[in-house]
Amino acid sequence: MKHPAALTVITAAIFLGGCNATMKERVLDSSDQSQLQKRSYQTRLFDTADKEKVMRGVISTLQDLSFVVERADMMLGTVSGTKYQQQLAIRMTVSVRPKGNTQMAVRANGQLNIQPIEDPKAYQDFFSSLEKSLFLTAHLGE
């Protein structure tokens, strides 16, 4: 072999390039669930075009669930809140955006400390409470 140093550099570059791709994949896809599966249980459509009404419902729902609302931005359609339970921080970020002319898409993302909440039941509970809040607002004027 005439150039052992060049062969070593090329081998190291190929090895390190492969490690780099593997690390990127892990950072971008941190679980076994596909992004489509996550979105399906993190998102719910509501038959209303009133973004403000849905935002107010999200804020009320988070407060009903003992979250302290930290930020709410009507323009961006985001609400963030945190609650502490048994020395754990549960953080929820909810985004509200129009879907066509007659619906609002609400997407919730939860974290338990720094780990994403991937249990669909937690999101089902949140959306069930949000549906009740929006129903009460529409029918009882609360």
Coordinates of N, CA, C and O in Angstrom, one line a residue:
M1 N 0.9 -1.2 0.0 CA 0.0 0.0 0.0 C 0.9 1.2 0.0 O 1.8 1.4 0.8
K2 N 0.7 2.1 -1.0 CA 1.5 3.3 -1.1 C 1.2 4.5 -0.2 O 2.0 5.2 0.2
H3 N -0.1 4.6 0.1 CA -0.6 5.8 0.9 C -1.4 5.4 2.1 O -2.6 5.6 2.1
P4 N -0.8 4.8 3.1 CA -1.6 4.3 4.2 C -2.3 5.5 5.0 O -3.4 5.4 5.5
A5 N -1.7 6.7 5.0 CA -2.3 7.8 5.7 C -3.5 8.3 5.0 O -4.6 8.6 5.6
A6 N -3.5 8.3 3.7 CA -4.7 8.7 2.9 C -5.8 7.7 3.1 O -7.0 8.1 3.2
L7 N -5.5 6.4 3.1 CA -6.5 5.4 3.3 C -7.1 5.6 4.7 O -8.4 5.4 4.9
T8 N -6.3 5.9 5.7 CA -6.9 6.1 7.1 C -7.8 7.3 7.1 O -8.9 7.2 7.7
V9 N -7.4 8.4 6.5 CA -8.3 9.6 6.5 C -9.6 9.3 5.8 O -10.7 9.7 6.3
I10 N -9.6 8.6 4.6 CA -10.8 8.3 3.9 C -11.7 7.4 4.7 O -12.9 7.6 4.8
T11 N -11.1 6.4 5.4 CA -11.9 5.5 6.2 C -12.5 6.2 7.4 O -13.7 6.0 7.7
A12 N -11.8 7.1 8.0 CA -12.3 7.9 9.1 C -13.4 8.8 8.7 O -14.4 8.9 9.4
A13 N -13.3 9.4 7.5 CA -14.3 10.3 7.0 C -15.6 9.6 6.7 O -16.7 10.0 7.1
I14 N -15.5 8.4 6.1 CA -16.7 7.6 5.9 C -17.3 7.2 7.2 O -18.6 7.3 7.4
F15 N -16.5 6.7 8.2 CA -17.1 6.3 9.5 C -17.8 7.5 10.2 O -18.9 7.3 10.7
L16 N -17.1 8.6 10.2 CA -17.7 9.8 10.9 C -18.9 10.3 10.2 O -19.9 10.7 10.9
G17 N -18.9 10.3 8.9 CA -20.1 10.7 8.2 C -21.3 9.8 8.5 O -22.4 10.3 8.6
G18 N -21.1 8.5 8.6 CA -22.2 7.6 9.0 C -22.7 7.8 10.4 O -23.9 7.8 10.6
C19 N -21.8 8.1 11.3 CA -22.2 8.5 12.7 C -23.0 9.7 12.7 O -24.0 9.8 13.4
N20 N -22.6 10.7 11.9 CA -23.3 12.0 11.9 C -24.8 11.8 11.4 O -25.7 12.3 12.0
A21 N -25.0 11.0 10.4 CA -26.3 10.8 9.8 C -27.2 10.0 10.9 O -28.3 10.4 11.1
T22 N -26.6 9.1 11.6 CA -27.3 8.4 12.6 C -27.8 9.3 13.7 O -28.9 9.2 14.2
M23 N -26.9 10.2 14.2 CA -27.2 11.1 15.2 C -28.3 12.1 14.8 O -29.2 12.4 15.6
K24 N -28.3 12.6 13.5 CA -29.4 13.4 13.1 C -30.7 12.7 13.1 O -31.7 13.3 13.5
E25 N -30.7 11.5 12.6 CA -32.0 10.7 12.6 C -32.5 10.6 14.0 O -33.7 10.7 14.2
R26 N -31.7 10.3 15.0 CA -32.1 10.2 16.4 C -32.7 11.5 16.9 O -33.7 11.5 17.7
V27 N -32.0 12.6 16.6 CA -32.5 13.9 17.1 C -33.9 14.2 16.5 O -34.8 14.7 17.2
L28 N -34.0 14.0 15.2 CA -35.3 14.3 14.6 C -36.4 13.4 14.8 O -37.6 13.7 14.7
D29 N -36.1 12.1 15.1 CA -37.1 11.1 15.3 C -36.8 10.4 16.6 O -36.1 9.4 16.6
S30 N -37.3 10.9 17.7 CA -36.9 10.4 19.0 C -37.8 9.3 19.6 O -37.6 8.8 20.6
S31 N -38.7 8.8 18.8 CA -39.5 7.7 19.3 C -39.8 6.7 18.1 O -39.5 7.0 17.0
D32 N -40.6 5.7 18.5 CA -41.0 4.7 17.5 C -42.2 5.2 16.7 O -42.5 4.6 15.7
Q33 N -42.9 6.2 17.3 CA -44.2 6.6 16.6 C -43.8 7.5 15.4 O -42.9 8.3 15.5
S34 N -44.6 7.4 14.4 CA -44.4 8.2 13.3 C -45.0 9.6 13.5 O -45.8 9.8 14.4
Q35 N -44.5 10.6 12.8 CA -45.0 12.0 13.0 C -46.5 12.0 12.7 O -47.3 12.7 13.4
L36 N -47.0 11.2 11.7 CA -48.4 11.2 11.4 C -49.2 10.7 12.6 O -50.3 11.2 12.9
Q37 N -48.7 9.6 13.2 CA -49.4 9.1 14.4 C -49.6 10.1 15.5 O -50.6 10.3 16.1
K38 N -48.4 10.8 15.8 CA -48.5 11.8 16.8 C -49.4 12.9 16.5 O -50.2 13.4 17.3
R39 N -49.4 13.4 15.2 CA -50.3 14.5 14.9 C -51.8 14.1 15.0 O -52.6 14.9 15.3
S40 N -52.0 12.8 14.7 CA -53.4 12.4 14.7 C -54.0 12.5 16.1 O -55.2 12.8 16.3
Y41 N -53.3 12.2 17.1 CA -53.8 12.3 18.5 C -53.5 13.6 19.2 O -54.1 13.9 20.2
Q42 N -52.7 14.4 18.6 CA -52.4 15.7 19.1 C -53.2 16.8 18.5 O -53.2 18.0 19.0
T43 N -54.0 16.5 17.5 CA -54.7 17.5 16.7 C -56.2 17.2 16.7 O -56.6 16.0 16.6
R44 N -57.0 18.2 16.9 CA -58.5 18.0 16.8 C -59.1 19.2 16.0 O -58.6 20.3 16.2
L45 N -60.0 18.9 15.2 CA -60.7 20.0 14.4 C -62.0 20.4 15.1 O -62.7 19.5 15.6
F46 N -62.3 21.7 15.1 CA -63.5 22.2 15.7 C -64.3 23.0 14.7 O -63.7 23.7 13.9
D47 N -65.6 22.8 14.6 CA -66.4 23.4 13.6 C -66.8 24.8 14.0 O -67.9 25.1 14.4
T48 N -65.9 25.7 13.9 CA -66.1 27.1 14.2 C -65.0 27.9 13.5 O -63.9 27.4 13.3
A49 N -65.4 29.1 13.0 CA -64.4 29.9 12.4 C -63.9 31.0 13.4 O -63.1 31.9 13.0
D50 N -64.4 31.0 14.6 CA -64.1 32.0 15.6 C -62.8 31.6 16.4 O -62.8 30.9 17.4
K51 N -61.7 32.1 15.9 CA -60.4 31.8 16.5 C -60.3 32.3 18.0 O -59.8 31.6 18.9
E52 N -60.8 33.5 18.2 CA -60.8 34.0 19.6 C -61.6 33.1 20.6 O -61.1 32.9 21.7
K53 N -62.7 32.7 20.1 CA -63.5 31.8 21.0 C -62.8 30.5 21.3 O -62.7 30.1 22.5
V54 N -62.1 29.9 20.4 CA -61.3 28.7 20.6 C -60.1 29.0 21.5 O -59.8 28.2 22.4
M55 N -59.4 30.1 21.3 CA -58.3 30.5 22.1 C -58.8 30.7 23.6 O -58.1 30.2 24.5
R56 N -59.9 31.3 23.8 CA -60.4 31.5 25.1 C -60.8 30.2 25.7 O -60.6 29.9 26.9
G57 N -61.3 29.3 24.9 CA -61.6 27.9 25.4 C -60.4 27.2 25.8 O -60.4 26.5 26.8
V58 N -59.3 27.3 25.0 CA -58.0 26.6 25.4 C -57.5 27.2 26.7 O -57.1 26.4 27.6
I59 N -57.5 28.5 26.9 CA -57.0 29.1 28.1 C -57.9 28.6 29.3 O -57.3 28.2 30.3
S60 N -59.2 28.6 29.1 CA -60.1 28.2 30.2 C -59.8 26.7 30.6 O -59.8 26.3 31.7
T61 N -59.6 25.9 29.5 CA -59.4 24.5 29.7 C -58.1 24.2 30.5 O -58.0 23.4 31.4
L62 N -57.0 24.9 30.1 CA -55.8 24.7 30.7 C -55.9 25.2 32.2 O -55.4 24.5 33.1
Q63 N -56.6 26.3 32.5 CA -56.8 26.7 33.9 C -57.6 25.7 34.6 O -57.3 25.4 35.8
D64 N -58.7 25.1 34.0 CA -59.5 24.1 34.7 C -58.7 22.9 35.0 O -59.0 22.2 36.0
L65 N -57.7 22.6 34.2 CA -56.8 21.4 34.5 C -55.6 21.8 35.4 O -54.6 21.0 35.4
S66 N -55.7 22.9 36.0 CA -54.7 23.4 37.0 C -53.3 23.8 36.4 O -52.3 23.8 37.0
F67 N -53.4 24.2 35.1 CA -52.2 24.8 34.5 C -52.1 26.3 34.8 O -53.2 26.9 34.9
V68 N -50.9 26.8 34.9 CA -50.7 28.2 35.0 C -50.4 28.7 33.6 O -49.4 28.3 33.1
V69 N -51.2 29.5 33.0 CA -51.0 30.0 31.7 C -49.9 31.0 31.7 O -50.0 32.0 32.4
E70 N -48.8 30.7 31.0 CA -47.7 31.6 31.0 C -47.7 32.6 29.8 O -47.2 33.7 29.9
R71 N -48.1 32.1 28.7 CA -48.2 32.9 27.4 C -49.4 32.6 26.6 O -49.8 31.4 26.5
A72 N -50.0 33.6 26.1 CA -51.1 33.5 25.1 C -50.9 34.6 24.1 O -50.8 35.7 24.4
D73 N -50.8 34.2 22.8 CA -50.6 35.1 21.7 C -51.7 34.9 20.7 O -51.7 33.9 20.0
M74 N -52.7 35.8 20.6 CA -53.8 35.7 19.7 C -53.3 35.7 18.3 O -53.8 35.0 17.4
M75 N -52.3 36.6 18.0 CA -51.9 36.7 16.6 C -51.3 35.4 16.1 O -51.6 34.9 15.0
L76 N -50.4 34.8 16.9 CA -49.8 33.5 16.6 C -50.7 32.3 16.8 O -50.5 31.2 16.2
G77 N -51.7 32.5 17.7 CA -52.6 31.4 18.0 C -52.0 30.4 18.9 O -52.2 29.2 18.8
T78 N -51.1 30.8 19.9 CA -50.5 29.8 20.8 C -50.8 30.2 22.2 O -50.9 31.3 22.6
V79 N -50.9 29.1 23.0 CA -51.1 29.2 24.4 C -50.1 28.2 25.1 O -50.1 27.1 24.7
S80 N -49.4 28.7 26.1 CA -48.5 27.8 26.8 C -48.8 27.9 28.3 O -49.0 28.9 28.9
G81 N -48.7 26.7 29.0 CA -48.9 26.7 30.4 C -48.2 25.5 31.0 O -47.8 24.6 30.4
T82 N -48.0 25.6 32.4 CA -47.3 24.6 33.1 C -48.0 24.3 34.4 O -48.6 25.2 35.0
K83 N -48.0 23.1 34.8 CA -48.5 22.7 36.1 C -47.5 21.8 36.7 O -46.8 21.0 36.1
Y84 N -47.5 21.8 38.1 CA -46.5 20.9 38.8 C -47.4 19.9 39.6 O -48.3 20.2 40.2
Q85 N -47.0 18.7 39.4 CA -47.7 17.6 40.0 C -46.7 16.5 40.5 O -45.9 16.0 39.7
Q86 N -46.7 16.3 41.8 CA -45.7 15.3 42.4 C -44.3 15.6 42.0 O -43.6 14.7 41.5
Q87 N -43.9 16.8 42.1 CA -42.5 17.2 41.8 C -42.1 17.0 40.3 O -41.0 16.9 39.9
L88 N -43.2 17.0 39.5 CA -42.9 16.9 38.0 C -43.5 18.1 37.4 O -44.6 18.5 37.8
A89 N -42.9 18.6 36.4 CA -43.4 19.8 35.6 C -44.0 19.3 34.4 O -43.4 18.5 33.6
I90 N -45.3 19.6 34.2 CA -46.0 19.2 33.0 C -46.3 20.5 32.2 O -46.9 21.4 32.7
R91 N -45.7 20.6 31.0 CA -45.8 21.8 30.2 C -46.7 21.4 29.0 O -46.5 20.4 28.3
M92 N -47.6 22.3 28.6 CA -48.5 22.1 27.5 C -48.4 23.4 26.6 O -48.5 24.5 27.1
T93 N -48.2 23.2 25.3 CA -48.3 24.2 24.4 C -49.4 23.9 23.4 O -49.4 22.8 22.8
V94 N -50.3 24.8 23.1 CA -51.4 24.6 22.3 C -51.4 25.6 21.2 O -51.2 26.8 21.4
S95 N -51.6 25.2 19.9 CA -51.7 26.1 18.8 C -53.0 26.0 18.2 O -53.6 24.9 18.1
V96 N -53.6 27.1 17.8 CA -54.9 27.2 17.2 C -54.7 27.9 15.8 O -54.1 29.0 15.8
R97 N -55.2 27.3 14.8 CA -55.0 27.9 13.4 C -56.3 27.5 12.6 O -56.9 26.5 12.8
P98 N -56.6 28.5 11.7 CA -57.8 28.2 10.8 C -57.5 27.0 9.9 O -56.4 26.8 9.4
K99 N -58.5 26.2 9.7 CA -58.5 25.1 8.7 C -59.7 25.4 7.7 O -60.8 25.1 8.1
G100 N -59.4 26.0 6.6 CA -60.4 26.4 5.7 C -61.2 27.6 6.3 O -60.6 28.3 7.1
N101 N -62.4 27.7 5.8 CA -63.2 28.9 6.3 C -64.1 28.6 7.4 O -64.7 29.5 8.0
T102 N -64.3 27.3 7.8 CA -65.3 26.9 8.8 C -64.8 26.1 10.0 O -65.5 25.8 10.8
Q103 N -63.5 25.8 10.0 CA -62.9 25.0 11.1 C -61.7 25.6 11.7 O -61.0 26.4 11.0
M104 N -61.4 25.2 12.9 CA -60.2 25.6 13.6 C -59.5 24.3 13.9 O -60.1 23.3 14.5
A105 N -58.2 24.2 13.7 CA -57.3 23.1 14.0 C -56.6 23.4 15.3 O -56.0 24.4 15.4
V106 N -56.8 22.6 16.3 CA -56.1 22.8 17.6 C -55.1 21.6 17.8 O -55.5 20.5 17.7
R107 N -53.9 22.0 18.0 CA -52.8 21.0 18.2 C -52.2 21.2 19.6 O -51.8 22.4 19.9
A108 N -52.1 20.2 20.4 CA -51.5 20.3 21.7 C -50.2 19.4 21.8 O -50.2 18.3 21.2
N109 N -49.2 20.0 22.4 CA -48.0 19.3 22.6 C -47.7 19.3 24.1 O -47.6 20.4 24.7
G110 N -47.5 18.2 24.7 CA -47.2 18.2 26.2 C -45.8 17.6 26.4 O -45.3 16.8 25.7
Q111 N -45.2 18.1 27.5 CA -44.0 17.6 28.0 C -44.1 17.3 29.5 O -44.6 18.1 30.2
L112 N -43.5 16.2 29.9 CA -43.3 15.8 31.3 C -41.9 16.0 31.6 O -41.0 15.2 31.1
N113 N -41.5 17.0 32.4 CA -40.2 17.5 32.5 C -39.6 17.8 31.2 O -40.2 18.7 30.5
I114 N -38.7 17.1 30.6 CA -38.2 17.4 29.3 C -38.5 16.4 28.3 O -38.2 16.5 27.1
Q115 N -39.3 15.4 28.7 CA -39.7 14.3 27.8 C -41.1 14.6 27.2 O -42.0 15.0 27.9
P116 N -41.2 14.4 25.9 CA -42.6 14.6 25.3 C -43.6 13.6 25.8 O -43.2 12.4 26.1
I117 N -44.8 14.0 26.0 CA -45.9 13.1 26.4 C -46.4 12.4 25.1 O -46.9 13.1 24.2
E118 N -46.2 11.1 25.1 CA -46.6 10.3 23.9 C -47.8 9.4 24.2 O -48.1 8.6 23.3
D119 N -48.4 9.6 25.3 CA -49.6 8.8 25.6 C -50.9 9.5 25.1 O -51.2 10.6 25.5
P120 N -51.5 8.9 24.1 CA -52.7 9.5 23.5 C -53.8 9.8 24.5 O -54.5 10.8 24.3
K121 N -53.9 9.1 25.6 CA -54.9 9.3 26.6 C -54.8 10.7 27.2 O -55.9 11.4 27.4
A122 N -53.6 11.2 27.4 CA -53.5 12.6 27.9 C -54.1 13.6 27.0 O -54.7 14.6 27.4
Y123 N -53.9 13.4 25.7 CA -54.4 14.4 24.7 C -55.9 14.2 24.6 O -56.7 15.2 24.4
Q124 N -56.4 13.0 24.7 CA -57.9 12.8 24.6 C -58.5 13.5 25.8 O -59.6 14.1 25.6
D125 N -57.9 13.4 27.0 CA -58.5 14.1 28.1 C -58.5 15.6 27.9 O -59.5 16.2 28.3
F126 N -57.5 16.1 27.4 CA -57.4 17.6 27.2 C -58.5 18.0 26.2 O -59.2 18.9 26.4
F127 N -58.6 17.3 25.0 CA -59.6 17.6 24.0 C -61.0 17.4 24.5 O -61.9 18.2 24.1
S128 N -61.2 16.4 25.3 CA -62.6 16.2 25.9 C -62.9 17.4 26.8 O -64.1 17.9 26.7
S129 N -62.0 17.9 27.6 CA -62.3 19.1 28.4 C -62.5 20.3 27.6 O -63.3 21.1 27.9
L130 N -61.7 20.4 26.5 CA -61.8 21.6 25.6 C -63.2 21.6 24.9 O -63.8 22.6 24.8
E131 N -63.6 20.4 24.5 CA -65.0 20.3 23.8 C -66.1 20.7 24.8 O -67.0 21.5 24.4
K132 N -66.0 20.3 26.1 CA -66.9 20.7 27.1 C -66.9 22.2 27.3 O -68.0 22.8 27.4
S133 N -65.7 22.8 27.4 CA -65.6 24.2 27.6 C -66.2 25.0 26.4 O -66.9 26.0 26.6
L134 N -65.9 24.6 25.2 CA -66.5 25.3 24.0 C -68.0 25.1 24.0 O -68.7 26.0 23.6
F135 N -68.5 23.9 24.4 CA -69.9 23.7 24.4 C -70.6 24.6 25.4 O -71.6 25.2 25.1
L136 N -70.0 24.7 26.6 CA -70.6 25.6 27.6 C -70.6 27.0 27.2 O -71.5 27.8 27.4
T137 N -69.5 27.4 26.5 CA -69.4 28.8 26.1 C -70.5 29.1 25.0 O -71.1 30.1 25.0
A138 N -70.7 28.1 24.1 CA -71.7 28.4 23.0 C -73.1 28.3 23.5 O -74.0 29.1 23.1
H139 N -73.4 27.4 24.5 CA -74.8 27.2 24.9 C -75.2 28.0 26.2 O -76.3 28.2 26.4
L140 N -74.2 28.2 27.1 CA -74.6 28.9 28.3 C -74.0 30.3 28.4 O -74.3 31.0 29.3
G141 N -73.2 30.6 27.4 CA -72.6 32.0 27.4 C -71.6 32.2 28.4 O -71.3 33.3 28.8
E142 N -71.0 31.2 28.9 CA -69.9 31.3 30.0 C -68.6 31.5 29.3 O -68.3 31.1 28.3

